[in-house]
């Protein structure tokens, strides 16, 4: 995770401050994650003060995410387990803004043979077109879904979505 802000500039005036932060309260955020089960974190210890606007005057990812979710009526979020700490910030802001409760499902990440996360962030290689059906079945396996007959990728994805819905629907 990231380092916790020590409060160095916490008591500066709004004119002096380079960032706008929401001061973290000493309270606990809890949720039952569909993928990870019960999760609980002390806000101050897990994330510290939440940046709302950065030094360039731009709204933070956390603030924009929570406001967008509230505005769009988002009820469920599925994302990688590496974003668990972001979820703490989002739930904290949702509570502060008296927003609706959102259900979260954090999925395990995929790693290469050397243990590096497979993602754009780590510059993982693109999937070769001639292997896409095999890769799709590997992804389905990673998600705990049954393999599907090799067909056009669109057909394979439709089958996987149906399996995902039947697997996840009872937990929502």
N, CA and C atoms as an extended XYZ file, in Angstrom:
516
Properties=species:S:1:pos:R:3:atomname:S:1:resname:S:1:resid:I:1 pbc="F F F"
N         0.810       -1.191        0.000 N   UNK     1
C         0.000        0.000        0.000 CA  UNK     1
C         0.851        1.251        0.000 C   UNK     1
N         0.171        2.340        0.001 N   UNK     2
C         0.852        3.628        0.016 CA  UNK     2
C         1.127        4.064        1.441 C   UNK     2
N         2.051        4.999        1.602 N   UNK     3
C         2.355        5.478        2.944 CA  UNK     3
C         1.226        6.385        3.429 C   UNK     3
N         1.034        6.413        4.734 N   UNK     4
C        -0.033        7.199        5.344 CA  UNK     4
C         0.466        8.628        5.561 C   UNK     4
N        -0.340        9.591        5.171 N   UNK     5
C        -0.002       11.002        5.341 CA  UNK     5
C         0.137       11.322        6.827 C   UNK     5
N         1.284       11.895        7.235 N   UNK     6
C         1.534       12.148        8.659 CA  UNK     6
C         0.870       13.407        9.207 C   UNK     6
N         0.190       14.177        8.377 N   UNK     7
C        -0.499       15.372        8.867 CA  UNK     7
C         0.367       16.617        8.901 C   UNK     7
N         1.467       16.610        8.191 N   UNK     8
C         2.432       17.708        8.208 CA  UNK     8
C         1.788       19.074        7.963 C   UNK     8
N         0.918       19.170        6.993 N   UNK     9
C         0.310       20.457        6.618 CA  UNK     9
C        -1.163       20.532        7.017 C   UNK     9
N        -1.581       19.671        7.889 N   UNK    10
C        -2.992       19.531        8.230 CA  UNK    10
C        -3.625       20.833        8.735 C   UNK    10
N        -2.875       21.640        9.470 N   UNK    11
C        -3.461       22.834       10.086 CA  UNK    11
C        -3.236       24.113        9.278 C   UNK    11
N        -2.802       23.993        8.044 N   UNK    12
C        -2.645       25.170        7.186 CA  UNK    12
C        -4.019       25.683        6.767 C   UNK    12
N        -4.058       26.964        6.428 N   UNK    13
C        -5.315       27.535        5.946 CA  UNK    13
C        -5.580       27.018        4.539 C   UNK    13
N        -6.794       27.223        4.074 N   UNK    14
C        -7.147       26.766        2.726 CA  UNK    14
C        -6.271       27.446        1.671 C   UNK    14
N        -5.898       28.696        1.920 N   UNK    15
C        -5.050       29.425        0.976 CA  UNK    15
C        -3.644       28.829        0.942 C   UNK    15
N        -3.122       28.412        2.096 N   UNK    16
C        -1.766       27.862        2.183 CA  UNK    16
C        -1.684       26.416        1.694 C   UNK    16
N        -2.756       25.688        1.845 N   UNK    17
C        -2.739       24.252        1.539 CA  UNK    17
C        -2.617       24.012        0.037 C   UNK    17
N        -1.806       23.036       -0.332 N   UNK    18
C        -1.662       22.657       -1.737 CA  UNK    18
C        -2.689       21.597       -2.125 C   UNK    18
N        -3.123       20.828       -1.161 N   UNK    19
C        -4.109       19.776       -1.400 CA  UNK    19
C        -5.293       19.986       -0.462 C   UNK    19
N        -6.417       19.443       -0.853 N   UNK    20
C        -7.574       19.420        0.038 CA  UNK    20
C        -7.774       17.969        0.435 C   UNK    20
N        -7.798       17.732        1.741 N   UNK    21
C        -7.954       16.373        2.263 CA  UNK    21
C        -9.152       16.302        3.198 C   UNK    21
N        -9.756       15.126        3.252 N   UNK    22
C       -10.762       14.840        4.274 CA  UNK    22
C       -10.032       14.139        5.404 C   UNK    22
N       -10.047       14.745        6.567 N   UNK    23
C        -9.337       14.186        7.715 CA  UNK    23
C        -9.966       12.842        8.097 C   UNK    23
N        -9.134       11.853        8.224 N   UNK    24
C        -9.607       10.507        8.573 CA  UNK    24
C       -10.033       10.467       10.033 C   UNK    24
N       -11.200        9.912       10.262 N   UNK    25
C       -11.675        9.707       11.629 CA  UNK    25
C       -11.131        8.374       12.134 C   UNK    25
N       -11.058        8.248       13.418 N   UNK    26
C       -10.597        6.989       14.008 CA  UNK    26
C       -11.791        6.050       14.121 C   UNK    26
N       -12.225        5.554       12.977 N   UNK    27
C       -13.357        4.633       12.952 CA  UNK    27
C       -13.051        3.476       12.021 C   UNK    27
N       -13.912        2.494       12.093 N   UNK    28
C       -13.704        1.276       11.314 CA  UNK    28
C       -14.651        1.241       10.125 C   UNK    28
N       -14.138        0.789        8.992 N   UNK    29
C       -14.947        0.540        7.804 CA  UNK    29
C       -15.033       -0.969        7.660 C   UNK    29
N       -16.254       -1.475        7.507 N   UNK    30
C       -16.466       -2.926        7.369 CA  UNK    30
C       -17.375       -3.198        6.182 C   UNK    30
N       -17.110       -4.300        5.518 N   UNK    31
C       -18.010       -4.772        4.478 CA  UNK    31
C       -17.785       -6.259        4.282 C   UNK    31
N       -18.781       -6.909        3.701 N   UNK    32
C       -18.637       -8.321        3.343 CA  UNK    32
C       -18.409       -8.359        1.842 C   UNK    32
N       -17.181       -8.664        1.476 N   UNK    33
C       -16.786       -8.710        0.080 CA  UNK    33
C       -17.217      -10.052       -0.508 C   UNK    33
N       -17.828      -10.017       -1.681 N   UNK    34
C       -18.299      -11.248       -2.313 CA  UNK    34
C       -17.143      -12.216       -2.552 C   UNK    34
N       -15.974      -11.700       -2.918 N   UNK    35
C       -14.829      -12.562       -3.209 CA  UNK    35
C       -13.942      -12.844       -2.018 C   UNK    35
N       -13.764      -11.858       -1.140 N   UNK    36
C       -12.810      -11.983       -0.032 CA  UNK    36
C       -13.451      -12.306        1.310 C   UNK    36
N       -14.766      -12.170        1.406 N   UNK    37
C       -15.436      -12.388        2.683 CA  UNK    37
C       -15.401      -11.124        3.529 C   UNK    37
N       -15.564      -11.272        4.853 N   UNK    38
C       -15.599      -10.089        5.725 CA  UNK    38
C       -14.274       -9.321        5.694 C   UNK    38
N       -14.374       -8.009        5.554 N   UNK    39
C       -13.201       -7.128        5.546 CA  UNK    39
C       -13.455       -6.002        6.535 C   UNK    39
N       -12.440       -5.651        7.302 N   UNK    40
C       -12.574       -4.486        8.175 CA  UNK    40
C       -11.221       -3.818        8.334 C   UNK    40
N       -11.266       -2.500        8.326 N   UNK    41
C       -10.061       -1.684        8.402 CA  UNK    41
C       -10.339       -0.464        9.262 C   UNK    41
N        -9.361       -0.045       10.017 N   UNK    42
C        -9.416        1.240       10.710 CA  UNK    42
C        -8.974        2.283        9.688 C   UNK    42
N        -9.816        3.265        9.457 N   UNK    43
C        -9.579        4.248        8.403 CA  UNK    43
C        -8.235        4.948        8.583 C   UNK    43
N        -7.972        5.458        9.785 N   UNK    44
C        -6.715        6.195       10.022 CA  UNK    44
C        -5.490        5.338        9.739 C   UNK    44
N        -5.541        4.081       10.122 N   UNK    45
C        -4.391        3.188        9.955 CA  UNK    45
C        -4.257        2.676        8.525 C   UNK    45
N        -5.384        2.430        7.862 N   UNK    46
C        -5.347        1.825        6.524 CA  UNK    46
C        -5.038        2.837        5.425 C   UNK    46
N        -5.671        4.014        5.494 N   UNK    47
C        -5.516        4.971        4.394 CA  UNK    47
C        -5.158        6.380        4.844 C   UNK    47
N        -5.432        6.723        6.085 N   UNK    48
C        -5.168        8.088        6.543 CA  UNK    48
C        -6.121        9.078        5.897 C   UNK    48
N        -5.728       10.358        5.898 N   UNK    49
C        -6.564       11.400        5.296 CA  UNK    49
C        -6.722       11.126        3.802 C   UNK    49
N        -7.921       11.391        3.284 N   UNK    50
C        -8.217       11.119        1.875 CA  UNK    50
C        -8.073       12.412        1.069 C   UNK    50
N        -7.233       12.388        0.046 N   UNK    51
C        -7.077       13.550       -0.834 CA  UNK    51
C        -8.361       13.718       -1.642 C   UNK    51
N        -8.893       14.958       -1.635 N   UNK    52
C       -10.082       15.270       -2.422 CA  UNK    52
C        -9.725       16.085       -3.670 C   UNK    52
N        -8.725       16.978       -3.513 N   UNK    53
C        -8.257       17.779       -4.646 CA  UNK    53
C        -6.741       17.874       -4.560 C   UNK    53
N        -6.062       17.646       -5.671 N   UNK    54
C        -4.596       17.629       -5.649 CA  UNK    54
C        -4.006       19.030       -5.817 C   UNK    54
N        -2.699       19.108       -5.820 N   UNK    55
C        -1.995       20.393       -5.884 CA  UNK    55
C        -2.249       21.144       -7.192 C   UNK    55
N        -2.687       20.447       -8.230 N   UNK    56
C        -2.990       21.077       -9.517 CA  UNK    56
C        -4.449       21.505       -9.603 C   UNK    56
N        -5.201       21.289       -8.517 N   UNK    57
C        -6.610       21.670       -8.497 CA  UNK    57
C        -7.540       20.625       -9.072 C   UNK    57
N        -7.025       19.441       -9.377 N   UNK    58
C        -7.848       18.370       -9.950 CA  UNK    58
C        -8.444       17.510       -8.846 C   UNK    58
N        -9.680       17.091       -9.041 N   UNK    59
C       -10.318       16.217       -8.068 CA  UNK    59
C        -9.648       14.850       -8.089 C   UNK    59
N        -9.576       14.221       -6.943 N   UNK    60
C        -8.883       12.938       -6.823 CA  UNK    60
C        -9.699       11.803       -7.428 C   UNK    60
N        -8.998       10.716       -7.717 N   UNK    61
C        -9.638        9.491       -8.199 CA  UNK    61
C       -10.710        9.042       -7.216 C   UNK    61
N       -10.393        9.045       -5.917 N   UNK    62
C       -11.348        8.552       -4.920 CA  UNK    62
C       -12.621        9.391       -4.911 C   UNK    62
N       -12.473       10.709       -4.903 N   UNK    63
C       -13.647       11.582       -4.891 CA  UNK    63
C       -14.456       11.415       -6.171 C   UNK    63
N       -13.783       11.451       -7.318 N   UNK    64
C       -14.491       11.312       -8.595 CA  UNK    64
C       -15.206        9.973       -8.685 C   UNK    64
N       -14.557        8.914       -8.227 N   UNK    65
C       -15.143        7.582       -8.271 CA  UNK    65
C       -16.422        7.518       -7.448 C   UNK    65
N       -16.358        8.015       -6.221 N   UNK    66
C       -17.515        7.945       -5.324 CA  UNK    66
C       -18.660        8.812       -5.838 C   UNK    66
N       -18.358       10.023       -6.284 N   UNK    67
C       -19.406       10.906       -6.804 CA  UNK    67
C       -20.033       10.296       -8.057 C   UNK    67
N       -19.210        9.763       -8.960 N   UNK    68
C       -19.743        9.105      -10.161 CA  UNK    68
C       -20.633        7.926       -9.797 C   UNK    68
N       -20.165        7.072       -8.880 N   UNK    69
C       -20.960        5.908       -8.475 CA  UNK    69
C       -22.308        6.339       -7.905 C   UNK    69
N       -22.292        7.374       -7.057 N   UNK    70
C       -23.543        7.854       -6.468 CA  UNK    70
C       -24.456        8.426       -7.551 C   UNK    70
N       -23.896        9.225       -8.442 N   UNK    71
C       -24.678        9.862       -9.504 CA  UNK    71
C       -25.279        8.828      -10.459 C   UNK    71
N       -24.524        7.778      -10.773 N   UNK    72
C       -24.984        6.769      -11.733 CA  UNK    72
C       -25.797        5.656      -11.082 C   UNK    72
N       -25.914        5.671       -9.747 N   UNK    73
C       -26.695        4.636       -9.074 CA  UNK    73
C       -26.020        3.276       -9.070 C   UNK    73
N       -24.693        3.257       -9.056 N   UNK    74
C       -23.954        1.990       -9.041 CA  UNK    74
C       -24.292        1.223       -7.766 C   UNK    74
N       -24.569       -0.062       -7.909 N   UNK    75
C       -24.902       -0.899       -6.749 CA  UNK    75
C       -23.859       -1.981       -6.493 C   UNK    75
N       -23.093       -2.366       -7.534 N   UNK    76
C       -22.108       -3.440       -7.409 CA  UNK    76
C       -20.829       -3.054       -8.154 C   UNK    76
N       -19.695       -3.347       -7.537 N   UNK    77
C       -18.397       -3.077       -8.152 CA  UNK    77
C       -17.580       -4.359       -8.112 C   UNK    77
N       -17.055       -4.765       -9.266 N   UNK    78
C       -16.169       -5.926       -9.360 CA  UNK    78
C       -14.827       -5.407       -9.856 C   UNK    78
N       -13.766       -5.688       -9.084 N   UNK    79
C       -12.434       -5.230       -9.465 CA  UNK    79
C       -11.377       -6.089       -8.802 C   UNK    79
N       -10.125       -5.847       -9.133 N   UNK    80
C        -9.019       -6.641       -8.614 CA  UNK    80
C        -8.755       -6.406       -7.138 C   UNK    80
N        -8.228       -7.449       -6.497 N   UNK    81
C        -7.963       -7.359       -5.061 CA  UNK    81
C        -6.884       -6.337       -4.722 C   UNK    81
N        -6.126       -5.882       -5.716 N   UNK    82
C        -5.127       -4.847       -5.457 CA  UNK    82
C        -5.770       -3.491       -5.170 C   UNK    82
N        -7.069       -3.377       -5.371 N   UNK    83
C        -7.781       -2.127       -5.100 CA  UNK    83
C        -8.560       -2.168       -3.784 C   UNK    83
N        -8.216       -3.117       -2.926 N   UNK    84
C        -8.919       -3.242       -1.643 CA  UNK    84
C        -8.771       -1.979       -0.794 C   UNK    84
N        -7.567       -1.401       -0.740 N   UNK    85
C        -7.376       -0.178        0.048 CA  UNK    85
C        -8.158        0.990       -0.547 C   UNK    85
N        -8.298        1.042       -1.867 N   UNK    86
C        -9.126        2.080       -2.489 CA  UNK    86
C       -10.571        1.925       -2.043 C   UNK    86
N       -11.000        0.689       -1.850 N   UNK    87
C       -12.361        0.438       -1.389 CA  UNK    87
C       -12.576        1.028       -0.002 C   UNK    87
N       -11.557        0.964        0.849 N   UNK    88
C       -11.665        1.581        2.178 CA  UNK    88
C       -11.940        3.076        2.014 C   UNK    88
N       -11.181        3.745        1.151 N   UNK    89
C       -11.388        5.177        0.909 CA  UNK    89
C       -12.772        5.437        0.336 C   UNK    89
N       -13.214        4.593       -0.588 N   UNK    90
C       -14.514        4.799       -1.221 CA  UNK    90
C       -15.648        4.604       -0.221 C   UNK    90
N       -15.565        3.563        0.582 N   UNK    91
C       -16.606        3.342        1.591 CA  UNK    91
C       -16.625        4.465        2.621 C   UNK    91
N       -15.448        4.943        3.005 N   UNK    92
C       -15.362        6.052        3.957 CA  UNK    92
C       -16.030        7.297        3.371 C   UNK    92
N       -15.720        7.628        2.122 N   UNK    93
C       -16.342        8.790        1.484 CA  UNK    93
C       -17.839        8.584        1.285 C   UNK    93
N       -18.250        7.372        0.892 N   UNK    94
C       -19.684        7.099        0.730 CA  UNK    94
C       -20.429        7.346        2.034 C   UNK    94
N       -19.831        6.926        3.139 N   UNK    95
C       -20.445        7.133        4.450 CA  UNK    95
C       -20.503        8.623        4.779 C   UNK    95
N       -19.407        9.331        4.561 N   UNK    96
C       -19.361       10.771        4.850 CA  UNK    96
C       -20.379       11.541        4.009 C   UNK    96
N       -20.606       11.106        2.770 N   UNK    97
C       -21.560       11.780        1.883 CA  UNK    97
C       -22.968       11.202        2.005 C   UNK    97
N       -23.151       10.271        2.922 N   UNK    98
C       -24.433        9.593        3.148 CA  UNK    98
C       -24.956        8.959        1.855 C   UNK    98
N       -24.046        8.341        1.136 N   UNK    99
C       -24.401        7.675       -0.110 CA  UNK    99
C       -24.913        6.266        0.141 C   UNK    99
N       -25.421        5.628       -0.900 N   UNK   100
C       -25.932        4.262       -0.760 CA  UNK   100
C       -24.801        3.257       -0.538 C   UNK   100
N       -25.161        2.123        0.005 N   UNK   101
C       -24.198        1.046        0.222 CA  UNK   101
C       -23.984        0.323       -1.104 C   UNK   101
N       -22.731        0.121       -1.446 N   UNK   102
C       -22.373       -0.581       -2.681 CA  UNK   102
C       -21.773       -1.924       -2.300 C   UNK   102
N       -22.120       -2.965       -3.058 N   UNK   103
C       -21.531       -4.300       -2.850 CA  UNK   103
C       -20.247       -4.401       -3.661 C   UNK   103
N       -19.206       -4.952       -3.036 N   UNK   104
C       -17.909       -5.096       -3.699 CA  UNK   104
C       -17.542       -6.564       -3.845 C   UNK   104
N       -16.882       -6.856       -4.958 N   UNK   105
C       -16.349       -8.192       -5.216 CA  UNK   105
C       -14.938       -7.999       -5.752 C   UNK   105
N       -13.958       -8.337       -4.931 N   UNK   106
C       -12.562       -8.224       -5.344 CA  UNK   106
C       -12.079       -9.585       -5.846 C   UNK   106
N       -11.544       -9.582       -7.047 N   UNK   107
C       -11.062      -10.803       -7.691 CA  UNK   107
C        -9.559      -10.949       -7.501 C   UNK   107
N        -9.118      -12.195       -7.436 N   UNK   108
C        -7.687      -12.460       -7.394 CA  UNK   108
C        -7.028      -12.007       -8.684 C   UNK   108
N        -5.795      -11.575       -8.585 N   UNK   109
C        -5.064      -11.096       -9.753 CA  UNK   109
C        -4.421      -12.257      -10.498 C   UNK   109
N        -4.088      -12.022      -11.742 N   UNK   110
C        -3.389      -13.021      -12.556 CA  UNK   110
C        -1.912      -12.636      -12.623 C   UNK   110
N        -1.045      -13.632      -12.486 N   UNK   111
C         0.400      -13.407      -12.476 CA  UNK   111
C         1.072      -14.265      -13.537 C   UNK   111
N         2.214      -13.792      -14.024 N   UNK   112
C         2.977      -14.591      -14.974 CA  UNK   112
C         3.857      -15.593      -14.219 C   UNK   112
N         4.630      -16.373      -14.951 N   UNK   113
C         5.459      -17.425      -14.344 CA  UNK   113
C         6.499      -16.867      -13.375 C   UNK   113
N         6.884      -15.605      -13.546 N   UNK   114
C         7.872      -14.990      -12.649 CA  UNK   114
C         7.217      -14.292      -11.453 C   UNK   114
N         5.888      -14.332      -11.379 N   UNK   115
C         5.184      -13.725      -10.252 CA  UNK   115
C         4.805      -12.266      -10.443 C   UNK   115
N         4.929      -11.744      -11.670 N   UNK   116
C         4.544      -10.361      -11.937 CA  UNK   116
C         3.073      -10.304      -12.336 C   UNK   116
N         2.377       -9.273      -11.850 N   UNK   117
C         0.966       -9.080      -12.172 CA  UNK   117
C         0.812       -8.883      -13.675 C   UNK   117
N        -0.156       -9.562      -14.266 N   UNK   118
C        -0.458       -9.383      -15.686 CA  UNK   118
C        -1.390       -8.185      -15.824 C   UNK   118
N        -0.854       -7.094      -16.334 N   UNK   119
C        -1.659       -5.884      -16.512 CA  UNK   119
C        -0.927       -4.924      -17.434 C   UNK   119
N        -1.661       -3.903      -17.878 N   UNK   120
C        -1.024       -2.854      -18.673 CA  UNK   120
C         0.038       -2.154      -17.837 C   UNK   120
N        -0.245       -2.001      -16.539 N   UNK   121
C         0.674       -1.308      -15.632 CA  UNK   121
C         2.058       -1.953      -15.619 C   UNK   121
N         2.101       -3.273      -15.725 N   UNK   122
C         3.385       -3.980      -15.701 CA  UNK   122
C         3.872       -4.318      -17.115 C   UNK   122
N         3.200       -3.739      -18.114 N   UNK   123
C         3.564       -3.927      -19.527 CA  UNK   123
C         3.518       -5.403      -19.940 C   UNK   123
N         2.500       -6.099      -19.460 N   UNK   124
C         2.319       -7.500      -19.850 CA  UNK   124
C         2.090       -7.565      -21.360 C   UNK   124
N         2.575       -8.624      -21.992 N   UNK   125
C         2.407       -8.721      -23.447 CA  UNK   125
C         0.934       -8.887      -23.830 C   UNK   125
N         0.611       -8.399      -25.008 N   UNK   126
C        -0.746       -8.532      -25.526 CA  UNK   126
C        -1.041       -9.995      -25.834 C   UNK   126
N        -2.310      -10.344      -25.836 N   UNK   127
C        -2.731      -11.697      -26.188 CA  UNK   127
C        -2.634      -11.845      -27.705 C   UNK   127
N        -1.973      -12.889      -28.130 N   UNK   128
C        -1.854      -13.149      -29.565 CA  UNK   128
C        -3.201      -13.604      -30.106 C   UNK   128
N        -3.583      -13.066      -31.250 N   UNK   129
C        -4.886      -13.377      -31.838 CA  UNK   129
C        -5.086      -14.873      -32.030 C   UNK   129
N        -4.015      -15.586      -32.410 N   UNK   130
C        -4.169      -17.025      -32.655 CA  UNK   130
C        -4.333      -17.831      -31.361 C   UNK   130
N        -4.133      -17.214      -30.203 N   UNK   131
C        -4.273      -17.927      -28.921 CA  UNK   131
C        -5.456      -17.406      -28.103 C   UNK   131
N        -6.251      -16.514      -28.652 N   UNK   132
C        -7.257      -15.843      -27.831 CA  UNK   132
C        -8.269      -16.797      -27.211 C   UNK   132
N        -8.662      -17.850      -27.924 N   UNK   133
C        -9.632      -18.788      -27.357 CA  UNK   133
C        -9.031      -19.534      -26.165 C   UNK   133
N        -7.763      -19.953      -26.286 N   UNK   134
C        -7.083      -20.615      -25.166 CA  UNK   134
C        -6.966      -19.673      -23.974 C   UNK   134
N        -6.612      -18.430      -24.255 N   UNK   135
C        -6.462      -17.448      -23.174 CA  UNK   135
C        -7.811      -17.186      -22.508 C   UNK   135
N        -8.870      -17.108      -23.295 N   UNK   136
C       -10.200      -16.915      -22.702 CA  UNK   136
C       -10.523      -18.043      -21.729 C   UNK   136
N       -10.251      -19.285      -22.116 N   UNK   137
C       -10.523      -20.399      -21.204 CA  UNK   137
C        -9.634      -20.331      -19.959 C   UNK   137
N        -8.407      -19.837      -20.087 N   UNK   138
C        -7.550      -19.648      -18.907 CA  UNK   138
C        -8.154      -18.590      -17.976 C   UNK   138
N        -8.682      -17.528      -18.561 N   UNK   139
C        -9.335      -16.480      -17.763 CA  UNK   139
C       -10.568      -17.050      -17.072 C   UNK   139
N       -11.364      -17.822      -17.788 N   UNK   140
C       -12.559      -18.416      -17.183 CA  UNK   140
C       -12.169      -19.300      -16.004 C   UNK   140
N       -11.121      -20.093      -16.179 N   UNK   141
C       -10.634      -20.951      -15.096 CA  UNK   141
C       -10.200      -20.101      -13.900 C   UNK   141
N        -9.481      -19.023      -14.165 N   UNK   142
C        -9.018      -18.121      -13.097 CA  UNK   142
C       -10.203      -17.553      -12.316 C   UNK   142
N       -11.315      -17.317      -13.000 N   UNK   143
C       -12.509      -16.771      -12.355 CA  UNK   143
C       -13.380      -17.852      -11.723 C   UNK   143
N       -12.934      -19.104      -11.816 N   UNK   144
C       -13.705      -20.196      -11.237 CA  UNK   144
C       -14.876      -20.626      -12.093 C   UNK   144
N       -14.815      -20.321      -13.364 N   UNK   145
C       -15.879      -20.690      -14.293 CA  UNK   145
C       -15.458      -21.916      -15.085 C   UNK   145
N       -16.437      -22.687      -15.566 N   UNK   146
C       -16.072      -23.854      -16.375 CA  UNK   146
C       -15.536      -23.423      -17.737 C   UNK   146
N       -14.677      -24.257      -18.300 N   UNK   147
C       -14.205      -24.015      -19.663 CA  UNK   147
C       -15.390      -24.123      -20.603 C   UNK   147
N       -15.295      -23.427      -21.711 N   UNK   148
C       -16.370      -23.501      -22.701 CA  UNK   148
C       -15.784      -24.040      -23.998 C   UNK   148
N       -16.657      -24.585      -24.823 N   UNK   149
C       -16.204      -25.089      -26.113 CA  UNK   149
C       -15.586      -23.948      -26.913 C   UNK   149
N       -14.485      -24.261      -27.572 N   UNK   150
C       -13.811      -23.247      -28.379 CA  UNK   150
C       -14.725      -22.867      -29.532 C   UNK   150
N       -14.973      -21.576      -29.628 N   UNK   151
C       -15.836      -21.033      -30.673 CA  UNK   151
C       -15.378      -19.600      -30.919 C   UNK   151
N       -16.206      -18.836      -31.597 N   UNK   152
C       -15.895      -17.416      -31.766 CA  UNK   152
C       -15.803      -16.790      -30.376 C   UNK   152
N       -14.865      -15.879      -30.163 N   UNK   153
C       -14.715      -15.267      -28.839 CA  UNK   153
C       -16.016      -14.683      -28.281 C   UNK   153
N       -16.831      -14.084      -29.132 N   UNK   154
C       -18.094      -13.509      -28.665 CA  UNK   154
C       -18.997      -14.592      -28.078 C   UNK   154
N       -19.055      -15.746      -28.724 N   UNK   155
C       -19.862      -16.869      -28.240 CA  UNK   155
C       -19.309      -17.389      -26.924 C   UNK   155
N       -17.993      -17.489      -26.836 N   UNK   156
C       -17.362      -17.957      -25.599 CA  UNK   156
C       -17.662      -16.990      -24.454 C   UNK   156
N       -17.584      -15.694      -24.732 N   UNK   157
C       -17.853      -14.698      -23.693 CA  UNK   157
C       -19.309      -14.732      -23.244 C   UNK   157
N       -20.240      -14.922      -24.174 N   UNK   158
C       -21.654      -15.020      -23.803 CA  UNK   158
C       -21.881      -16.199      -22.864 C   UNK   158
N       -21.257      -17.317      -23.160 N   UNK   159
C       -21.376      -18.501      -22.310 CA  UNK   159
C       -20.779      -18.235      -20.929 C   UNK   159
N       -19.624      -17.578      -20.898 N   UNK   160
C       -18.972      -17.276      -19.622 CA  UNK   160
C       -19.807      -16.307      -18.793 C   UNK   160
N       -20.413      -15.316      -19.434 N   UNK   161
C       -21.259      -14.359      -18.710 CA  UNK   161
C       -22.436      -15.088      -18.070 C   UNK   161
N       -23.042      -16.019      -18.791 N   UNK   162
C       -24.155      -16.792      -18.227 CA  UNK   162
C       -23.686      -17.597      -17.013 C   UNK   162
N       -22.514      -18.216      -17.109 N   UNK   163
C       -21.966      -18.970      -15.971 CA  UNK   163
C       -21.667      -18.047      -14.802 C   UNK   163
N       -21.095      -16.894      -15.088 N   UNK   164
C       -20.757      -15.916      -14.043 CA  UNK   164
C       -22.019      -15.480      -13.305 C   UNK   164
N       -23.070      -15.183      -14.071 N   UNK   165
C       -24.324      -14.739      -13.440 CA  UNK   165
C       -24.892      -15.820      -12.533 C   UNK   165
N       -24.871      -17.065      -12.976 N   UNK   166
C       -25.427      -18.131      -12.137 CA  UNK   166
C       -24.544      -18.392      -10.923 C   UNK   166
N       -23.241      -18.154      -11.054 N   UNK   167
C       -22.321      -18.356       -9.930 CA  UNK   167
C       -22.437      -17.222       -8.915 C   UNK   167
N       -22.522      -15.988       -9.394 N   UNK   168
C       -22.484      -14.814       -8.534 CA  UNK   168
C       -23.862      -14.402       -8.035 C   UNK   168
N       -24.896      -14.561       -8.837 N   UNK   169
C       -26.231      -14.078       -8.472 CA  UNK   169
C       -26.676      -14.488       -7.069 C   UNK   169
N       -26.458      -15.739       -6.640 N   UNK   170
C       -26.908      -16.097       -5.290 CA  UNK   170
C       -26.190      -15.328       -4.176 C   UNK   170
N       -25.025      -14.763       -4.457 N   UNK   171
C       -24.268      -14.062       -3.411 CA  UNK   171
C       -24.591      -12.577       -3.358 C   UNK   171
N       -25.399      -12.072       -4.283 N   UNK   172
C       -25.670      -10.629       -4.317 CA  UNK   172
C       -26.939      -10.259       -3.606 C   UNK   172
